[in-house]
Tab-separated table of N, CA and C in Angstrom:
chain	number	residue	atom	x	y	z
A	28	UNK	N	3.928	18.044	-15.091
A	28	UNK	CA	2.877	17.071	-14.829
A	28	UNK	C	1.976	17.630	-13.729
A	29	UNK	N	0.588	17.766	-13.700
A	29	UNK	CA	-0.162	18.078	-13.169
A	29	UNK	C	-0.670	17.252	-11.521
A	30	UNK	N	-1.232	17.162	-10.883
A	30	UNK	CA	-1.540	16.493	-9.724
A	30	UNK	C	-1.698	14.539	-10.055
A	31	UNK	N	-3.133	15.158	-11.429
A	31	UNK	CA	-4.060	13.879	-11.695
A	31	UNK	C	-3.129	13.369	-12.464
A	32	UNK	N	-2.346	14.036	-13.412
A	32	UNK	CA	-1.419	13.689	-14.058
A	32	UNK	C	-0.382	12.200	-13.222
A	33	UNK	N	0.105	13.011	-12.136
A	33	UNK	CA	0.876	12.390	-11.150
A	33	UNK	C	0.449	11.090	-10.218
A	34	UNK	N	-0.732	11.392	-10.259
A	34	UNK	CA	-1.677	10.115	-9.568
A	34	UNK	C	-1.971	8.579	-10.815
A	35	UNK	N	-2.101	9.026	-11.828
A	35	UNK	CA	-2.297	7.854	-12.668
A	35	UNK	C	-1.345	7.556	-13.083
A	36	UNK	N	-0.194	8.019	-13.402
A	36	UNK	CA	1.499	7.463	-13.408
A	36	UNK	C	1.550	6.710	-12.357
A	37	UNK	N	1.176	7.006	-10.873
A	37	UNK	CA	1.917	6.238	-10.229
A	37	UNK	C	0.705	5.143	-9.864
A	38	UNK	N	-0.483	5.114	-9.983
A	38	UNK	CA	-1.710	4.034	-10.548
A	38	UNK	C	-0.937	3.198	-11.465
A	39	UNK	N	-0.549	3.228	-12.525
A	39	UNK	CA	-0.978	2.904	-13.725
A	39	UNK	C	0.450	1.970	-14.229
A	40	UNK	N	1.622	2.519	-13.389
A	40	UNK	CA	2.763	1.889	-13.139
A	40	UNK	C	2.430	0.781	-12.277
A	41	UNK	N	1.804	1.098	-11.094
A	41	UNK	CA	1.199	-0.181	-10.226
A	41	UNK	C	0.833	-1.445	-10.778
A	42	UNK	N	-0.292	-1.089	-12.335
A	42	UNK	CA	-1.000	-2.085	-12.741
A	42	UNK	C	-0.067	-2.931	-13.520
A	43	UNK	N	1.013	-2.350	-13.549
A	43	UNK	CA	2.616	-2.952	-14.254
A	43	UNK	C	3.065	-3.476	-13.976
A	44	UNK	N	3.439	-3.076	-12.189
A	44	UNK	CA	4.478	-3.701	-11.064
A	44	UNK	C	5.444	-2.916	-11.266
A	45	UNK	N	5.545	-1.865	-11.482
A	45	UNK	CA	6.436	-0.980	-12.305
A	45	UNK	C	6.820	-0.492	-10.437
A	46	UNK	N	7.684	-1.108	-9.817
A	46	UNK	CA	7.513	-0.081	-8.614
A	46	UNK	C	8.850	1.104	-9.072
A	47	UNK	N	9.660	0.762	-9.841
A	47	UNK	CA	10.578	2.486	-9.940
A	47	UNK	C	9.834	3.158	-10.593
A	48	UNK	N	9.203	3.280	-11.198
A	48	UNK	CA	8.121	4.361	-11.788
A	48	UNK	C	7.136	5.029	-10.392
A	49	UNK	N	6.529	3.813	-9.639
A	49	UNK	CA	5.697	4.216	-8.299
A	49	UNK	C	7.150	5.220	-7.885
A	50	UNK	N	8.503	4.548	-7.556
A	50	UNK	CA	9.131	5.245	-6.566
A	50	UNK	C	9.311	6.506	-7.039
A	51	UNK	N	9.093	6.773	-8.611
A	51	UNK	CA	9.573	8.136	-8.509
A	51	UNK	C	8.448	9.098	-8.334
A	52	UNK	N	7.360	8.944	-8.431
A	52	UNK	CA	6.361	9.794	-7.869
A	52	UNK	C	6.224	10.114	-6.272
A	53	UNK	N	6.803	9.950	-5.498
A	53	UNK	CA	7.010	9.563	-4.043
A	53	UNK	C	8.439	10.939	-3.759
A	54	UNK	N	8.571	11.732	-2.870
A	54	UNK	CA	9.422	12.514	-2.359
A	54	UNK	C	10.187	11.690	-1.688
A	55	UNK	N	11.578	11.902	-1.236
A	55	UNK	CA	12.652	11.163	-0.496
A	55	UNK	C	11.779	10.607	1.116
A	56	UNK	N	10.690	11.916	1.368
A	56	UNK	CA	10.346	12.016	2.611
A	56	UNK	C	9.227	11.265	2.650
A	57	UNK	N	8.667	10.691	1.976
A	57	UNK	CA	7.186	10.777	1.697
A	57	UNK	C	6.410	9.993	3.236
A	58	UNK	N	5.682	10.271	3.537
A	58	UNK	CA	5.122	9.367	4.661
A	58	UNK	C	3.780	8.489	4.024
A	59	UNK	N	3.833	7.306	4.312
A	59	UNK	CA	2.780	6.234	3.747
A	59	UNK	C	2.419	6.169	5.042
A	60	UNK	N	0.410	5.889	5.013
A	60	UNK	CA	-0.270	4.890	5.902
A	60	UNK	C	-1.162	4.125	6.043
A	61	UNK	N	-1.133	2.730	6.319
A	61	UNK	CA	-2.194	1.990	5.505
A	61	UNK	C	-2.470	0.869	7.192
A	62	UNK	N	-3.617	-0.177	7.290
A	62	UNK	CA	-4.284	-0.744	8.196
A	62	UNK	C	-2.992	-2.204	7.955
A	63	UNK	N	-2.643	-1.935	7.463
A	63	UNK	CA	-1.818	-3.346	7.370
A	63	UNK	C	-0.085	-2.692	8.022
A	64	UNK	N	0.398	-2.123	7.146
A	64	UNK	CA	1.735	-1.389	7.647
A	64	UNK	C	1.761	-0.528	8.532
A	65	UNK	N	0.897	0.246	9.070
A	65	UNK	CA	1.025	1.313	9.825
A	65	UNK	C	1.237	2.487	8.899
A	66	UNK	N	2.293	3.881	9.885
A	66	UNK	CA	2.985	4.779	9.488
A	66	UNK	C	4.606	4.022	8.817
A	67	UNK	N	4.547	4.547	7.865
A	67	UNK	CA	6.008	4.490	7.070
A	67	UNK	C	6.524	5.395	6.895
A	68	UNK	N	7.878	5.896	6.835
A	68	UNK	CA	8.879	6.834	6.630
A	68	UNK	C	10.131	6.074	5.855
A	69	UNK	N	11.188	7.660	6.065
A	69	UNK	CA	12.382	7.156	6.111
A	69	UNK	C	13.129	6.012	4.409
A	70	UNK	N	12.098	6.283	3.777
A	70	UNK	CA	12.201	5.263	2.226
A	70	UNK	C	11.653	4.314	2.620
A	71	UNK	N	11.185	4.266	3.996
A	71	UNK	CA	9.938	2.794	3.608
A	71	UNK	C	9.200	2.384	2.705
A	72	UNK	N	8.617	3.353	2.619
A	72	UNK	CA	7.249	3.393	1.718
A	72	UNK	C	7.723	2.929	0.746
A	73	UNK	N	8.420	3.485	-0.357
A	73	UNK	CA	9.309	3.146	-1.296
A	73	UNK	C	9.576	1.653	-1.549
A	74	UNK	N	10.681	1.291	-0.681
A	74	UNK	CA	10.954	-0.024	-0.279
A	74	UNK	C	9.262	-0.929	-0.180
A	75	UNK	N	8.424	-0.486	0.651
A	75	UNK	CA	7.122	-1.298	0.668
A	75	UNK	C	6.542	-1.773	-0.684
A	76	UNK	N	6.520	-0.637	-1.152
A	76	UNK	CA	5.860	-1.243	-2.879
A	76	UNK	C	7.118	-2.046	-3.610
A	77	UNK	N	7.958	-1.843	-3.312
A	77	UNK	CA	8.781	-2.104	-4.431
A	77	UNK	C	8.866	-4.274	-3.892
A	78	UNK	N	8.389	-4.161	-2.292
A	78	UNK	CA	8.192	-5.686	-2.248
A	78	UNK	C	7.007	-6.177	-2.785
A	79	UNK	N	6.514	-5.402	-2.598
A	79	UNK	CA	4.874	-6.204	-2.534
A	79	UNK	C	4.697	-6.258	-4.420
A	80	UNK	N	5.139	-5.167	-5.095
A	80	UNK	CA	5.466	-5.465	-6.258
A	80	UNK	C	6.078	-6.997	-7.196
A	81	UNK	N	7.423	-7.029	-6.473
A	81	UNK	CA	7.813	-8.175	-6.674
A	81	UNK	C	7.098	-9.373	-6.363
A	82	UNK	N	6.548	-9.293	-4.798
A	82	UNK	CA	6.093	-10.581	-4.888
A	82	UNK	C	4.410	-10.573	-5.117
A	83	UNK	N	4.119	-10.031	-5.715
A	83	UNK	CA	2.800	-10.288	-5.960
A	83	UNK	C	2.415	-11.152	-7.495
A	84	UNK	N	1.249	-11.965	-6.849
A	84	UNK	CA	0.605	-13.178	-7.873
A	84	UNK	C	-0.450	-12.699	-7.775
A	85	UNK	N	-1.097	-13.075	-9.327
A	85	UNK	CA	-2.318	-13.301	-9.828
A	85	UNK	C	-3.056	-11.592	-9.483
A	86	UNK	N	-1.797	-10.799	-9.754
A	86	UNK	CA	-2.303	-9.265	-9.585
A	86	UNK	C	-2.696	-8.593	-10.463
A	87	UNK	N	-4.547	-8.251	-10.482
A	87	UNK	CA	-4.691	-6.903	-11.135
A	87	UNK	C	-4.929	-5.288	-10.271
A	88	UNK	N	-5.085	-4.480	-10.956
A	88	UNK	CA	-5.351	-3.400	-10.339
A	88	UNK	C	-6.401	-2.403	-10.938
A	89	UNK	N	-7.501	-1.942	-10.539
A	89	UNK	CA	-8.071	-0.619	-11.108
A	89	UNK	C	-8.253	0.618	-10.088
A	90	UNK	N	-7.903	1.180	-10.957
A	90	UNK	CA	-8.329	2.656	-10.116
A	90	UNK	C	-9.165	3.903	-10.715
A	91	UNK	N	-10.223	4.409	-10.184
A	91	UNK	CA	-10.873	5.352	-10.580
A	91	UNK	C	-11.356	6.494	-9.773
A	92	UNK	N	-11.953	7.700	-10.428
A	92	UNK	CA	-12.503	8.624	-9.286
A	92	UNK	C	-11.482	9.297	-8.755
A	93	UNK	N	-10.487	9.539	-9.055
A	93	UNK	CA	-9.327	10.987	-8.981
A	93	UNK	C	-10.158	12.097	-8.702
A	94	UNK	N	-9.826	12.439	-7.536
A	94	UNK	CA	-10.679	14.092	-7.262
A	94	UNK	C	-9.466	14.862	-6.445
A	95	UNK	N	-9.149	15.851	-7.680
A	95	UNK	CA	-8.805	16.973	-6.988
A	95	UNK	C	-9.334	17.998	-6.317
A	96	UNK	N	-8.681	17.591	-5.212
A	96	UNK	CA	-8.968	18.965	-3.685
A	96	UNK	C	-8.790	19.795	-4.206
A	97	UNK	N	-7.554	20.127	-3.466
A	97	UNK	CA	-7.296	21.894	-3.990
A	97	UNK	C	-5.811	21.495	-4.669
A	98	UNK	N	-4.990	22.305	-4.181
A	98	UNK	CA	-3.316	22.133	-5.197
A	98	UNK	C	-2.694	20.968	-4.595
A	99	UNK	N	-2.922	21.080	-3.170
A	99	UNK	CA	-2.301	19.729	-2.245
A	99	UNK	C	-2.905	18.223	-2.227
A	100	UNK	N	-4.304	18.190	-2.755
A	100	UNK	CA	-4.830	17.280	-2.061
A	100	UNK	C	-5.986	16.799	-3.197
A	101	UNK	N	-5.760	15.115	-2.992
A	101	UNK	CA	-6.306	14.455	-3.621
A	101	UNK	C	-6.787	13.076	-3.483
A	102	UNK	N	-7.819	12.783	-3.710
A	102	UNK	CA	-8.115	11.226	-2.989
A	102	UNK	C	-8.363	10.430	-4.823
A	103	UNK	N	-8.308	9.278	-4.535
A	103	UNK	CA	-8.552	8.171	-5.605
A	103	UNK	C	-9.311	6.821	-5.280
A	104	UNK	N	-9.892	6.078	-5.971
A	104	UNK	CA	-10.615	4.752	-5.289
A	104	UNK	C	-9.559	3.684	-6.487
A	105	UNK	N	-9.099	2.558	-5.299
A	105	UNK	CA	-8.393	1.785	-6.404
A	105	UNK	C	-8.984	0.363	-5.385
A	106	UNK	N	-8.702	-0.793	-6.524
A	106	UNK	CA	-8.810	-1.879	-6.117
A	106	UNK	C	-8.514	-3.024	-6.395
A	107	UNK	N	-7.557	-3.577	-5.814
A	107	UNK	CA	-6.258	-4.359	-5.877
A	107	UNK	C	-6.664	-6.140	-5.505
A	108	UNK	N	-6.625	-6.743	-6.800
A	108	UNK	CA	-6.889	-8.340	-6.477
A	108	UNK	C	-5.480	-9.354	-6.606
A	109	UNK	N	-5.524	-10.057	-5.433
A	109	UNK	CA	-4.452	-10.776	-5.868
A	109	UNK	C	-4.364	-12.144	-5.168
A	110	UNK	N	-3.405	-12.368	-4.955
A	110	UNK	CA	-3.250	-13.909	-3.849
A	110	UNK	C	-2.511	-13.507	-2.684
A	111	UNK	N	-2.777	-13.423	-1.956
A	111	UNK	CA	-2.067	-12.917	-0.431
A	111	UNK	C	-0.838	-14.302	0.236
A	112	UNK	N	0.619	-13.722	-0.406
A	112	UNK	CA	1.171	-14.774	-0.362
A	112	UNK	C	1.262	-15.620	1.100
A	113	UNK	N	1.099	-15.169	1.802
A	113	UNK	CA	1.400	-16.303	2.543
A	113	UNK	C	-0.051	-17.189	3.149
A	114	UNK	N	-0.565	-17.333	2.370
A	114	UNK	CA	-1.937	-17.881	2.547
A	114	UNK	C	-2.321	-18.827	1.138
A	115	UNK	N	-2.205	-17.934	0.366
A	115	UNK	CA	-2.352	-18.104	-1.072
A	115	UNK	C	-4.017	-18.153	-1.780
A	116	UNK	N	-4.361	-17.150	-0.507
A	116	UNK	CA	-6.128	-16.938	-0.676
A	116	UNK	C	-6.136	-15.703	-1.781
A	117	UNK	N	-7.292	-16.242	-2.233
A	117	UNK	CA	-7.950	-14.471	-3.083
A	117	UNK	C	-8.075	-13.673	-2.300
A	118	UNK	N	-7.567	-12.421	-2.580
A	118	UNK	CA	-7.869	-10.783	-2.216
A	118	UNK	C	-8.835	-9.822	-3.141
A	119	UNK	N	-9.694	-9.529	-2.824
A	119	UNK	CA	-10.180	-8.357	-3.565
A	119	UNK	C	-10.004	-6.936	-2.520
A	120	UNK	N	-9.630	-5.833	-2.770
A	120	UNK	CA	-9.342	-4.951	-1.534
A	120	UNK	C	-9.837	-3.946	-1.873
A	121	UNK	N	-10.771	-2.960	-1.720
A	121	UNK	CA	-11.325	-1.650	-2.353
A	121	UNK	C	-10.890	-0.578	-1.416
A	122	UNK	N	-10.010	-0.032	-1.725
A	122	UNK	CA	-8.877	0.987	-1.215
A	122	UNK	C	-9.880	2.294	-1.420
A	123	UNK	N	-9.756	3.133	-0.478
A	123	UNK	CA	-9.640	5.009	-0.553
A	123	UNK	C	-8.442	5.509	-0.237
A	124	UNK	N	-7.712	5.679	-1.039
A	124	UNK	CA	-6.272	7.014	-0.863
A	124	UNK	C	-6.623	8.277	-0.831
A	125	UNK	N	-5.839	8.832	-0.155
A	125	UNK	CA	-5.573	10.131	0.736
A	125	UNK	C	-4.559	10.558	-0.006
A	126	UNK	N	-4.141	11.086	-0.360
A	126	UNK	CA	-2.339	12.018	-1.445
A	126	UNK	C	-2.658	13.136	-1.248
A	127	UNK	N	-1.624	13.622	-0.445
A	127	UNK	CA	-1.185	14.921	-0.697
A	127	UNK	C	0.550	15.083	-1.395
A	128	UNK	N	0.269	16.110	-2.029
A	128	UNK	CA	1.122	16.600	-3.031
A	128	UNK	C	1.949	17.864	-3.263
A	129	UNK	N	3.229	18.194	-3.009
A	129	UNK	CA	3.771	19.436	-2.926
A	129	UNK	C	5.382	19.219	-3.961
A	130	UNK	N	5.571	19.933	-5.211
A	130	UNK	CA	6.273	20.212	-5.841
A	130	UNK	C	6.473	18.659	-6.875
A	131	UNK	N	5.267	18.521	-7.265
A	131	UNK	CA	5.143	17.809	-7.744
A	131	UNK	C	5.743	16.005	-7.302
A	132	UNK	N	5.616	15.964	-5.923
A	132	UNK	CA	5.848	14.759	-5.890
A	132	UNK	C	4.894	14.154	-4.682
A	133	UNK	N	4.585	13.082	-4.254
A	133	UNK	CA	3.416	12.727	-3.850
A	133	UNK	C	3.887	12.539	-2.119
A	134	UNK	N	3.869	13.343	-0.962
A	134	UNK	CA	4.716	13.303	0.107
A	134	UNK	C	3.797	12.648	1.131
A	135	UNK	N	2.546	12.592	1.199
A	135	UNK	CA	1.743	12.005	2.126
A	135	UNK	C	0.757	11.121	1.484
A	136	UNK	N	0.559	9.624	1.869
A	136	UNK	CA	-0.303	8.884	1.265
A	136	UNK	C	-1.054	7.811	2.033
A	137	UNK	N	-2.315	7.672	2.472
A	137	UNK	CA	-2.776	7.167	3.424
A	137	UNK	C	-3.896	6.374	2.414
A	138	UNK	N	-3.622	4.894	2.380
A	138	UNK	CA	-4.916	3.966	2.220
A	138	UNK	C	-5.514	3.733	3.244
A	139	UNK	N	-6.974	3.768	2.854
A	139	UNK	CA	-7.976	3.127	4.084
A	139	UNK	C	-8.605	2.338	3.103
A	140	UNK	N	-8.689	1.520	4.055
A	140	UNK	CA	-9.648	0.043	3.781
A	140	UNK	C	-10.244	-0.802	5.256
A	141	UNK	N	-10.940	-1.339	4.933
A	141	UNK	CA	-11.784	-2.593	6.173
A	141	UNK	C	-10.775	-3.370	6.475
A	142	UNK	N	-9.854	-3.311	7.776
A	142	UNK	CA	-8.988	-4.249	7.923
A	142	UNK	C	-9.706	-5.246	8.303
A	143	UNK	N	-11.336	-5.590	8.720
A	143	UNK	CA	-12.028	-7.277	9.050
A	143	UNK	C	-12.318	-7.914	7.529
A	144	UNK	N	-12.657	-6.885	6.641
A	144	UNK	CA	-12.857	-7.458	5.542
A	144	UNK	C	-11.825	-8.087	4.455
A	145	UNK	N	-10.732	-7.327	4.577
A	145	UNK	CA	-9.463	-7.842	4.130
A	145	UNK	C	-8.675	-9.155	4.815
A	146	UNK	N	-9.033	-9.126	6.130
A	146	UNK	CA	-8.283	-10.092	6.624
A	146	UNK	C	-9.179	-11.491	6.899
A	147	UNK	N	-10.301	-11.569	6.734
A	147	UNK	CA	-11.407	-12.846	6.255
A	147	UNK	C	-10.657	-13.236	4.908
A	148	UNK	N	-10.639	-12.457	4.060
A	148	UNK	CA	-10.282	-12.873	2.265
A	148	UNK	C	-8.734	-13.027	2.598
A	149	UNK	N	-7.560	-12.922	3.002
A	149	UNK	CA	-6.302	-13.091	3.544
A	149	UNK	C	-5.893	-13.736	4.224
A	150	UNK	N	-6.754	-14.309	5.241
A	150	UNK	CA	-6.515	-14.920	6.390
A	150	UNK	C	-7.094	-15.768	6.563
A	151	UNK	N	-8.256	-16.162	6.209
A	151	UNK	CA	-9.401	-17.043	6.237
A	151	UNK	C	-10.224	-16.961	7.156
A	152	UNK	N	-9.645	-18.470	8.110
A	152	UNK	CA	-10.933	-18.913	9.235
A	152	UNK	C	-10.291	-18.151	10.485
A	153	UNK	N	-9.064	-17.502	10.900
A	153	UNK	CA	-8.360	-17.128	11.521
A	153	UNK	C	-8.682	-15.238	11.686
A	154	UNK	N	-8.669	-15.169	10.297
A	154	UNK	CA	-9.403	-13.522	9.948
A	154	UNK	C	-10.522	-13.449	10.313
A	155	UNK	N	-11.589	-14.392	10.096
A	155	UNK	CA	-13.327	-14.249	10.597
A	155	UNK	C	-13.022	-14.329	11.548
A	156	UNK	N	-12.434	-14.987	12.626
A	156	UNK	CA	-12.803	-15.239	13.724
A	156	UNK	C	-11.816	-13.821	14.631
A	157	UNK	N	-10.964	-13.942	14.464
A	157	UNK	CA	-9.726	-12.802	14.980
A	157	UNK	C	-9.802	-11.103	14.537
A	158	UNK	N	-10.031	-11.005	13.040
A	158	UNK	CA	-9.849	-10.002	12.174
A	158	UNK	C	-10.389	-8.332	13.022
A	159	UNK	N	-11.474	-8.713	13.338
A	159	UNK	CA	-12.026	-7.231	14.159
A	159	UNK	C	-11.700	-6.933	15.052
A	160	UNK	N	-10.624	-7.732	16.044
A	160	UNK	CA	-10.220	-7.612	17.056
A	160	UNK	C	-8.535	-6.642	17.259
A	161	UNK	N	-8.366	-5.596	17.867
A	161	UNK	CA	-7.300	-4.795	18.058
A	161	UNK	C	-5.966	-5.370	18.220
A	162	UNK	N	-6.234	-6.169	18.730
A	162	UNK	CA	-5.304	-7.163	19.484
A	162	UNK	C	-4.512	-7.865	17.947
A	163	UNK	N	-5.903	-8.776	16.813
A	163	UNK	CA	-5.172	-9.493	15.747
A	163	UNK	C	-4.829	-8.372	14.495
A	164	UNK	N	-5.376	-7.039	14.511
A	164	UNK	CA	-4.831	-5.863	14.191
A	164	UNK	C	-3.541	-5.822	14.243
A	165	UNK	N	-2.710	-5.314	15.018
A	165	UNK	CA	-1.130	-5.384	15.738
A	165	UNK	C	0.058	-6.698	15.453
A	166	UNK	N	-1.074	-7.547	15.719
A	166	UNK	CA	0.021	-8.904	15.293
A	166	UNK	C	0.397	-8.783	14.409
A	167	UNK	N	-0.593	-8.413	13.080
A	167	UNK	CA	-0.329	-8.475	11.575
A	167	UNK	C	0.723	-7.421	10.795
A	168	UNK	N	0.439	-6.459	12.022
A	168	UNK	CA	0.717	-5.234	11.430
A	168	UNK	C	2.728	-5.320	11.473
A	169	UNK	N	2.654	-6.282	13.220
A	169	UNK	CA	4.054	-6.496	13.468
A	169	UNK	C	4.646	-7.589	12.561
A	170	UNK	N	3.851	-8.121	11.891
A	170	UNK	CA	3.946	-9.074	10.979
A	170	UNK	C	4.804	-8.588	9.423
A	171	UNK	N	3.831	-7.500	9.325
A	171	UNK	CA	4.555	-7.070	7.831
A	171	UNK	C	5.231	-5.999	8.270
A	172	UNK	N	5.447	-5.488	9.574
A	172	UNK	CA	6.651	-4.435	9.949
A	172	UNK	C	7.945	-5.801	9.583
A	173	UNK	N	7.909	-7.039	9.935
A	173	UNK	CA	8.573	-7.908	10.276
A	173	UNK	C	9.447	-7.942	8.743
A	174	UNK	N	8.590	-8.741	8.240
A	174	UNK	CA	8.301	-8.912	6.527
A	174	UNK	C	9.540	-8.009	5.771
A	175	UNK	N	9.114	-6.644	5.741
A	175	UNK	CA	9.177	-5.545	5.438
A	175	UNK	C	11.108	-5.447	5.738
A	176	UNK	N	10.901	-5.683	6.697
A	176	UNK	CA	12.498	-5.351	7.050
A	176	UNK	C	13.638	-6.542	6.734
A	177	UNK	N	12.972	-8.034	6.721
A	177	UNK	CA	13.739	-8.856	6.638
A	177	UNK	C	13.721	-8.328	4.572
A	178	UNK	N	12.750	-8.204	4.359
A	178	UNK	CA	12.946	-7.855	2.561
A	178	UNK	C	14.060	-7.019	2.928
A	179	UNK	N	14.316	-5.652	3.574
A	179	UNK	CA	15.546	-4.462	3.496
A	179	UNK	C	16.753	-5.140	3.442
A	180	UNK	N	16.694	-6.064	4.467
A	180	UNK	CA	18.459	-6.611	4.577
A	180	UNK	C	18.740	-7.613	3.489
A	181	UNK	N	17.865	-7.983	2.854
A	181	UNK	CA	17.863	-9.405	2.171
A	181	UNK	C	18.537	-8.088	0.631
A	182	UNK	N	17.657	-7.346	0.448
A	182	UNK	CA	17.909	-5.951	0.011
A	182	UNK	C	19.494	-5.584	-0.296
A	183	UNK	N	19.554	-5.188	1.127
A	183	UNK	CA	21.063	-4.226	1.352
A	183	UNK	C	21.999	-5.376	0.829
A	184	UNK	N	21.517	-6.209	1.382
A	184	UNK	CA	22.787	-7.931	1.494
A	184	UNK	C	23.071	-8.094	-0.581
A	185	UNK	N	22.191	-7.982	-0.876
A	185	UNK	CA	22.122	-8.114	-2.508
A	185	UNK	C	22.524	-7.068	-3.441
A	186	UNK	N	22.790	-5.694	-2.679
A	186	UNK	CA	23.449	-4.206	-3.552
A	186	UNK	C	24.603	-4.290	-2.942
């Protein structure tokens, strides 16, 4: 399987919810980083989709514009609508990914997006007013670090 090959498998599984298909495009190591989670390691990342998978409503996904760099490196534009559960507001989110890629598996992956613009459509009157600020940055972020981990044990507790 080729780079682009590797990028729309793990797209295209997304638009599924397919997260063991996402996980297997992903190296043991892979490092994720996005305005909402931070840096991920360690099978985070992994674990991250495989929640947000599950609990996601009223989810579509497109992605387009795959450009291969060179052998390592590749960016994509995707954009992810859904209901942001704990709000239960519309999301529209227009993502730029970052992937880099070595032995065919996807080891570095960095979304950027407008964290003021995401967190108005997520957050509401709390996001307009808070959202651009560093400070309501961090809360959120400790928020779905929070999230994130109570899913692991709830996780471990259930295998």
């Amino acid at each position: 399987m080729n780079n682009k090959e590797l990028i729309e498998k793990f797209y295209t599984a997304f638009q599924q919810l397919d997260y063991v298909s996402m996980q297997e495009c992903y190296s043991p190591k892979t490092l994720f980083n996005d305005p909402v989670f931070g840096l991920l390691q360690n099978g985070d990342p992994q674990i991250m989709w495989e929640m947000l998978c599950k609990r996601a409503k009223n989810f579509t996904l497109s992605f387009n514009n795959i450009e291969i760099i060179d052998e390592e490196f590749a960016t994509c534009n995707w954009t992810a609508n859904y209901l942001f559960a704990a709000t239960g507001k519309k999301v529209i989110n227009p993502i730029k990914a970052y992937i880099r890629i070595q032995d065919g598996f996807i080891i570095e992956h960095t979304d950027h997006f407008n964290f003021y613009n995401w967190s108005k459509q997520a957050l509401g009157i709390k996001g307009l007013l808070f959202g651009w600020t560093h400070f309501f940055a961090k809360k959120i972020r400790k928020q779905a670090l929070l999230g994130l981990e109570k899913y692991k044990a709830q996780r471990n507790k259930n295998n």
